[in-house]
Amino acid sequence: MTERSDVPLIRAAIFDPYPELVFGFSTRAGGFSAPPFGSLNLSLSVGDEPETVRCNREAFAAACGVAALGDVAIPKQVHSILVAEAVSGGSMGEVDGLVTSRPGVFLAISAADCVPVFLYDPVRRAVAGFHAGWRGSAGDIAGATVRELVSRYGTSPKDIRAWIGPSICKTCFEVGEEVAAAFDDAFVDRSCGPKPHVDLQAANAAGLRLA
């Protein structure tokens, strides 16, 4: 595996009490990609060299403490509310949420301005991650992911610890009326400008609370 000691990670304080949990969220820094890509580009769909992306992914995994990239389950995110169980690393097909209780299996969720959310049940030692764009948020992928944890592992929702990662904010997420209509009015702000704005983070937080 490519070693890279200067890959900065965003950590989640809510997961700090659980040393058994491996977690890290990347920034654009610390990788091998050349401009115009952020040096730690992890996407194969933006025109970067595949070998460079592989090196970036290996460096990120190593920084998180993951020994082998092959242990990472990677979904092909399609803005759905589909959630799948990962029993091993590798490609997970067209889903936007993953769950697992297998030690040594790590879940990868990619996001640019969509909302990445990670969940941990320390009682059942089960983890989940999901990617929520506006379609997934409106369709309640948050609730779907919690229900998957409950049905597969017997998770009690009160035991879940959740972290909502960096994503587009309400002030910046200007949408058309057709998108705004997909959300409860509680998550739509019409005071920011001529078009409505949607608070995706609040919508997913509400979905988690109601699940």
mmCIF file of C-alpha atoms in Angstrom:
data_model
loop_
_atom_site.group_PDB
_atom_site.id
_atom_site.type_symbol
_atom_site.label_atom_id
_atom_site.label_comp_id
_atom_site.label_asym_id
_atom_site.label_seq_id
_atom_site.Cartn_x
_atom_site.Cartn_y
_atom_site.Cartn_z
ATOM 1 C CA MET A 1 0.000 0.000 0.000
ATOM 2 C CA THR A 2 1.190 3.506 -0.787
ATOM 3 C CA GLU A 3 2.171 5.264 2.421
ATOM 4 C CA ARG A 4 1.337 8.921 2.851
ATOM 5 C CA SER A 5 1.799 10.389 6.294
ATOM 6 C CA ASP A 6 0.432 13.874 5.551
ATOM 7 C CA VAL A 7 -3.172 12.963 4.681
ATOM 8 C CA PRO A 8 -5.279 15.187 6.965
ATOM 9 C CA LEU A 9 -8.442 13.651 8.377
ATOM 10 C CA ILE A 10 -11.595 15.104 9.828
ATOM 11 C CA ARG A 11 -12.575 13.149 12.918
ATOM 12 C CA ALA A 12 -15.966 12.903 14.607
ATOM 13 C CA ALA A 13 -15.944 13.584 18.338
ATOM 14 C CA ILE A 14 -19.141 11.575 18.791
ATOM 15 C CA PHE A 15 -17.180 8.441 17.873
ATOM 16 C CA ASP A 16 -14.207 9.150 20.161
ATOM 17 C CA PRO A 17 -15.499 6.984 23.049
ATOM 18 C CA TYR A 18 -15.371 3.888 20.813
ATOM 19 C CA PRO A 19 -11.762 2.808 20.174
ATOM 20 C CA GLU A 20 -12.974 -0.262 18.297
ATOM 21 C CA LEU A 21 -14.378 1.993 15.558
ATOM 22 C CA VAL A 22 -12.187 3.111 12.646
ATOM 23 C CA PHE A 23 -13.333 6.419 11.167
ATOM 24 C CA GLY A 24 -11.961 9.246 9.059
ATOM 25 C CA PHE A 25 -13.277 11.826 6.603
ATOM 26 C CA SER A 26 -10.966 13.168 3.929
ATOM 27 C CA THR A 27 -10.265 16.659 2.665
ATOM 28 C CA ARG A 28 -8.790 17.572 -0.721
ATOM 29 C CA ALA A 29 -5.248 17.620 0.667
ATOM 30 C CA GLY A 30 -2.515 15.041 1.049
ATOM 31 C CA GLY A 31 -2.693 12.996 -2.150
ATOM 32 C CA PHE A 32 -0.978 12.648 -5.502
ATOM 33 C CA SER A 33 -3.358 14.201 -8.051
ATOM 34 C CA ALA A 34 -2.272 17.163 -10.170
ATOM 35 C CA PRO A 35 -4.374 20.285 -10.813
ATOM 36 C CA PRO A 36 -7.221 20.844 -11.489
ATOM 37 C CA PHE A 37 -8.015 18.027 -9.066
ATOM 38 C CA GLY A 38 -7.629 18.362 -5.338
ATOM 39 C CA SER A 39 -4.464 16.458 -4.513
ATOM 40 C CA LEU A 40 -6.450 13.763 -2.695
ATOM 41 C CA ASN A 41 -9.030 13.135 -5.394
ATOM 42 C CA LEU A 42 -10.778 9.843 -4.580
ATOM 43 C CA SER A 43 -13.191 9.762 -7.523
ATOM 44 C CA LEU A 44 -12.790 7.713 -10.682
ATOM 45 C CA SER A 45 -15.521 9.674 -12.475
ATOM 46 C CA VAL A 46 -13.969 13.135 -12.842
ATOM 47 C CA GLY A 47 -11.218 12.453 -15.393
ATOM 48 C CA ASP A 48 -8.277 11.831 -13.074
ATOM 49 C CA GLU A 49 -5.815 9.039 -13.850
ATOM 50 C CA PRO A 50 -7.117 5.727 -12.403
ATOM 51 C CA GLU A 51 -3.695 4.778 -11.035
ATOM 52 C CA THR A 52 -3.437 8.129 -9.267
ATOM 53 C CA VAL A 53 -6.883 7.654 -7.762
ATOM 54 C CA ARG A 54 -5.863 4.202 -6.576
ATOM 55 C CA CYS A 55 -2.800 5.664 -4.865
ATOM 56 C CA ASN A 56 -4.946 8.366 -3.284
ATOM 57 C CA ARG A 57 -7.419 5.797 -2.002
ATOM 58 C CA GLU A 58 -4.637 3.690 -0.565
ATOM 59 C CA ALA A 59 -3.107 6.721 1.151
ATOM 60 C CA PHE A 60 -6.460 7.711 2.642
ATOM 61 C CA ALA A 61 -7.161 4.173 3.815
ATOM 62 C CA ALA A 62 -3.728 3.960 5.419
ATOM 63 C CA ALA A 63 -4.266 7.270 7.212
ATOM 64 C CA CYS A 64 -7.515 5.902 8.640
ATOM 65 C CA GLY A 65 -5.778 2.739 9.817
ATOM 66 C CA VAL A 66 -7.172 0.392 7.163
ATOM 67 C CA ALA A 67 -4.547 -2.181 6.212
ATOM 68 C CA ALA A 68 -5.788 -3.047 2.713
ATOM 69 C CA LEU A 69 -7.936 -1.169 0.215
ATOM 70 C CA GLY A 70 -9.597 -4.480 -0.665
ATOM 71 C CA ASP A 71 -11.282 -4.450 2.750
ATOM 72 C CA VAL A 72 -13.245 -1.316 1.849
ATOM 73 C CA ALA A 73 -16.800 -1.676 0.518
ATOM 74 C CA ILE A 74 -17.470 1.005 -2.084
ATOM 75 C CA PRO A 75 -20.977 1.710 -3.433
ATOM 76 C CA LYS A 76 -21.765 3.094 -6.875
ATOM 77 C CA GLN A 77 -23.919 5.938 -5.629
ATOM 78 C CA VAL A 78 -26.932 6.728 -7.815
ATOM 79 C CA HIS A 79 -29.047 9.093 -5.648
ATOM 80 C CA SER A 80 -31.343 6.286 -4.519
ATOM 81 C CA ILE A 81 -32.635 5.222 -1.112
ATOM 82 C CA LEU A 82 -31.254 1.694 -1.548
ATOM 83 C CA VAL A 83 -29.233 0.256 1.337
ATOM 84 C CA ALA A 84 -27.180 -2.943 1.142
ATOM 85 C CA GLU A 85 -25.239 -5.101 3.584
ATOM 86 C CA ALA A 86 -21.484 -5.310 3.059
ATOM 87 C CA VAL A 87 -20.046 -8.702 4.035
ATOM 88 C CA SER A 88 -16.698 -8.022 2.378
ATOM 89 C CA GLY A 89 -14.812 -5.227 0.684
ATOM 90 C CA GLY A 90 -15.102 -4.371 -2.994
ATOM 91 C CA SER A 91 -17.695 -2.870 -5.288
ATOM 92 C CA MET A 92 -21.214 -2.860 -3.865
ATOM 93 C CA GLY A 93 -23.152 -1.943 -6.985
ATOM 94 C CA GLU A 94 -25.797 0.768 -7.321
ATOM 95 C CA VAL A 95 -26.744 1.659 -3.767
ATOM 96 C CA ASP A 96 -26.391 4.780 -1.643
ATOM 97 C CA GLY A 97 -26.279 3.242 1.819
ATOM 98 C CA LEU A 98 -24.237 0.438 3.380
ATOM 99 C CA VAL A 99 -24.442 -1.446 6.667
ATOM 100 C CA THR A 100 -22.193 -4.080 8.207
ATOM 101 C CA SER A 101 -21.410 -5.803 11.466
ATOM 102 C CA ARG A 102 -18.377 -7.651 10.095
ATOM 103 C CA PRO A 103 -15.100 -6.775 11.825
ATOM 104 C CA GLY A 104 -12.495 -5.778 9.256
ATOM 105 C CA VAL A 105 -15.017 -4.600 6.660
ATOM 106 C CA PHE A 106 -14.921 -0.830 6.132
ATOM 107 C CA LEU A 107 -17.579 1.320 4.471
ATOM 108 C CA ALA A 108 -16.751 4.158 2.071
ATOM 109 C CA ILE A 109 -19.197 6.942 1.289
ATOM 110 C CA SER A 110 -18.320 9.635 -1.254
ATOM 111 C CA ALA A 111 -19.719 13.149 -1.242
ATOM 112 C CA ALA A 112 -19.035 16.528 -2.822
ATOM 113 C CA ASP A 113 -21.929 18.768 -1.797
ATOM 114 C CA CYS A 114 -24.374 15.951 -0.965
ATOM 115 C CA VAL A 115 -24.749 14.885 2.655
ATOM 116 C CA PRO A 116 -22.586 12.022 3.999
ATOM 117 C CA VAL A 117 -23.904 10.396 7.176
ATOM 118 C CA PHE A 118 -22.258 7.728 9.332
ATOM 119 C CA LEU A 119 -23.939 5.693 12.072
ATOM 120 C CA TYR A 120 -22.627 3.418 14.797
ATOM 121 C CA ASP A 121 -24.447 1.096 17.158
ATOM 122 C CA PRO A 122 -21.928 0.333 19.924
ATOM 123 C CA VAL A 123 -24.190 -2.317 21.467
ATOM 124 C CA ARG A 124 -24.469 -4.506 18.366
ATOM 125 C CA ARG A 125 -21.142 -3.300 16.930
ATOM 126 C CA ALA A 126 -22.882 -2.428 13.663
ATOM 127 C CA VAL A 127 -21.990 0.486 11.394
ATOM 128 C CA ALA A 128 -23.683 2.252 8.500
ATOM 129 C CA GLY A 129 -23.000 5.028 6.070
ATOM 130 C CA PHE A 130 -25.126 6.696 3.456
ATOM 131 C CA HIS A 131 -24.977 9.390 0.782
ATOM 132 C CA ALA A 132 -27.940 11.753 0.650
ATOM 133 C CA GLY A 133 -28.457 14.120 -2.226
ATOM 134 C CA TRP A 134 -31.777 15.881 -2.560
ATOM 135 C CA ARG A 135 -33.502 12.768 -3.922
ATOM 136 C CA GLY A 136 -32.196 10.528 -1.171
ATOM 137 C CA SER A 137 -32.972 13.128 1.473
ATOM 138 C CA ALA A 138 -36.527 13.617 0.203
ATOM 139 C CA GLY A 139 -36.992 9.853 -0.010
ATOM 140 C CA ASP A 140 -35.771 9.360 3.596
ATOM 141 C CA ILE A 141 -32.612 7.344 3.057
ATOM 142 C CA ALA A 142 -31.844 8.225 6.692
ATOM 143 C CA GLY A 143 -34.845 6.274 7.903
ATOM 144 C CA ALA A 144 -34.187 3.462 5.431
ATOM 145 C CA THR A 145 -30.649 3.036 6.760
ATOM 146 C CA VAL A 146 -31.753 2.952 10.392
ATOM 147 C CA ARG A 147 -34.438 0.404 9.544
ATOM 148 C CA GLU A 148 -31.793 -1.749 7.848
ATOM 149 C CA LEU A 149 -29.699 -1.724 11.033
ATOM 150 C CA VAL A 150 -32.773 -2.646 13.069
ATOM 151 C CA SER A 151 -33.903 -5.483 10.802
ATOM 152 C CA ARG A 152 -30.481 -7.046 10.190
ATOM 153 C CA TYR A 153 -28.770 -6.670 13.539
ATOM 154 C CA GLY A 154 -31.463 -5.935 16.094
ATOM 155 C CA THR A 155 -30.218 -2.399 16.615
ATOM 156 C CA SER A 156 -32.243 -0.227 18.941
ATOM 157 C CA PRO A 157 -32.494 3.270 17.415
ATOM 158 C CA LYS A 158 -31.780 4.844 20.821
ATOM 159 C CA ASP A 159 -28.315 3.258 20.774
ATOM 160 C CA ILE A 160 -27.267 4.794 17.450
ATOM 161 C CA ARG A 161 -24.598 7.472 17.361
ATOM 162 C CA ALA A 162 -24.795 9.593 14.184
ATOM 163 C CA TRP A 163 -22.466 12.046 12.464
ATOM 164 C CA ILE A 164 -23.583 14.273 9.596
ATOM 165 C CA GLY A 165 -20.535 15.265 7.581
ATOM 166 C CA PRO A 166 -19.610 18.414 5.651
ATOM 167 C CA SER A 167 -22.032 19.220 2.834
ATOM 168 C CA ILE A 168 -23.822 22.044 1.077
ATOM 169 C CA CYS A 169 -25.639 24.362 3.478
ATOM 170 C CA LYS A 170 -29.147 25.757 3.215
ATOM 171 C CA THR A 171 -27.865 29.214 2.252
ATOM 172 C CA CYS A 172 -26.039 27.795 -0.785
ATOM 173 C CA PHE A 173 -28.541 25.155 -1.921
ATOM 174 C CA GLU A 174 -30.837 27.075 -4.248
ATOM 175 C CA VAL A 175 -33.404 24.839 -5.962
ATOM 176 C CA GLY A 176 -36.384 24.999 -8.276
ATOM 177 C CA GLU A 177 -39.957 24.682 -7.098
ATOM 178 C CA GLU A 178 -40.112 21.043 -8.256
ATOM 179 C CA VAL A 179 -37.313 20.131 -5.838
ATOM 180 C CA ALA A 180 -38.673 22.258 -2.999
ATOM 181 C CA ALA A 181 -42.054 20.524 -3.380
ATOM 182 C CA ALA A 182 -40.430 17.188 -2.493
ATOM 183 C CA PHE A 183 -39.662 18.438 1.037
ATOM 184 C CA ASP A 184 -41.676 19.337 4.083
ATOM 185 C CA ASP A 185 -41.980 23.108 4.430
ATOM 186 C CA ALA A 186 -39.880 22.893 7.604
ATOM 187 C CA PHE A 187 -36.809 22.306 5.420
ATOM 188 C CA VAL A 188 -37.549 24.945 2.761
ATOM 189 C CA ASP A 189 -36.448 28.562 3.195
ATOM 190 C CA ARG A 190 -37.880 31.185 0.848
ATOM 191 C CA SER A 191 -36.146 34.137 2.494
ATOM 192 C CA CYS A 192 -32.666 33.567 0.999
ATOM 193 C CA GLY A 193 -33.378 34.874 -2.499
ATOM 194 C CA PRO A 194 -35.691 34.649 -5.504
ATOM 195 C CA LYS A 195 -35.673 30.838 -5.431
ATOM 196 C CA PRO A 196 -36.310 28.450 -2.532
ATOM 197 C CA HIS A 197 -33.424 26.957 -0.579
ATOM 198 C CA VAL A 198 -33.466 23.493 1.000
ATOM 199 C CA ASP A 199 -31.742 22.426 4.218
ATOM 200 C CA LEU A 200 -30.552 18.890 3.425
ATOM 201 C CA GLN A 201 -28.690 18.523 6.705
ATOM 202 C CA ALA A 202 -31.818 19.315 8.727
ATOM 203 C CA ALA A 203 -33.921 16.972 6.599
ATOM 204 C CA ASN A 204 -31.565 14.071 7.274
ATOM 205 C CA ALA A 205 -31.273 14.896 10.974
ATOM 206 C CA ALA A 206 -35.057 14.806 11.181
ATOM 207 C CA GLY A 207 -35.155 11.489 9.331
ATOM 208 C CA LEU A 208 -32.744 9.997 11.848
ATOM 209 C CA ARG A 209 -34.750 11.272 14.813
ATOM 210 C CA LEU A 210 -38.017 9.889 13.428
ATOM 211 C CA ALA A 211 -36.649 6.466 12.393
#
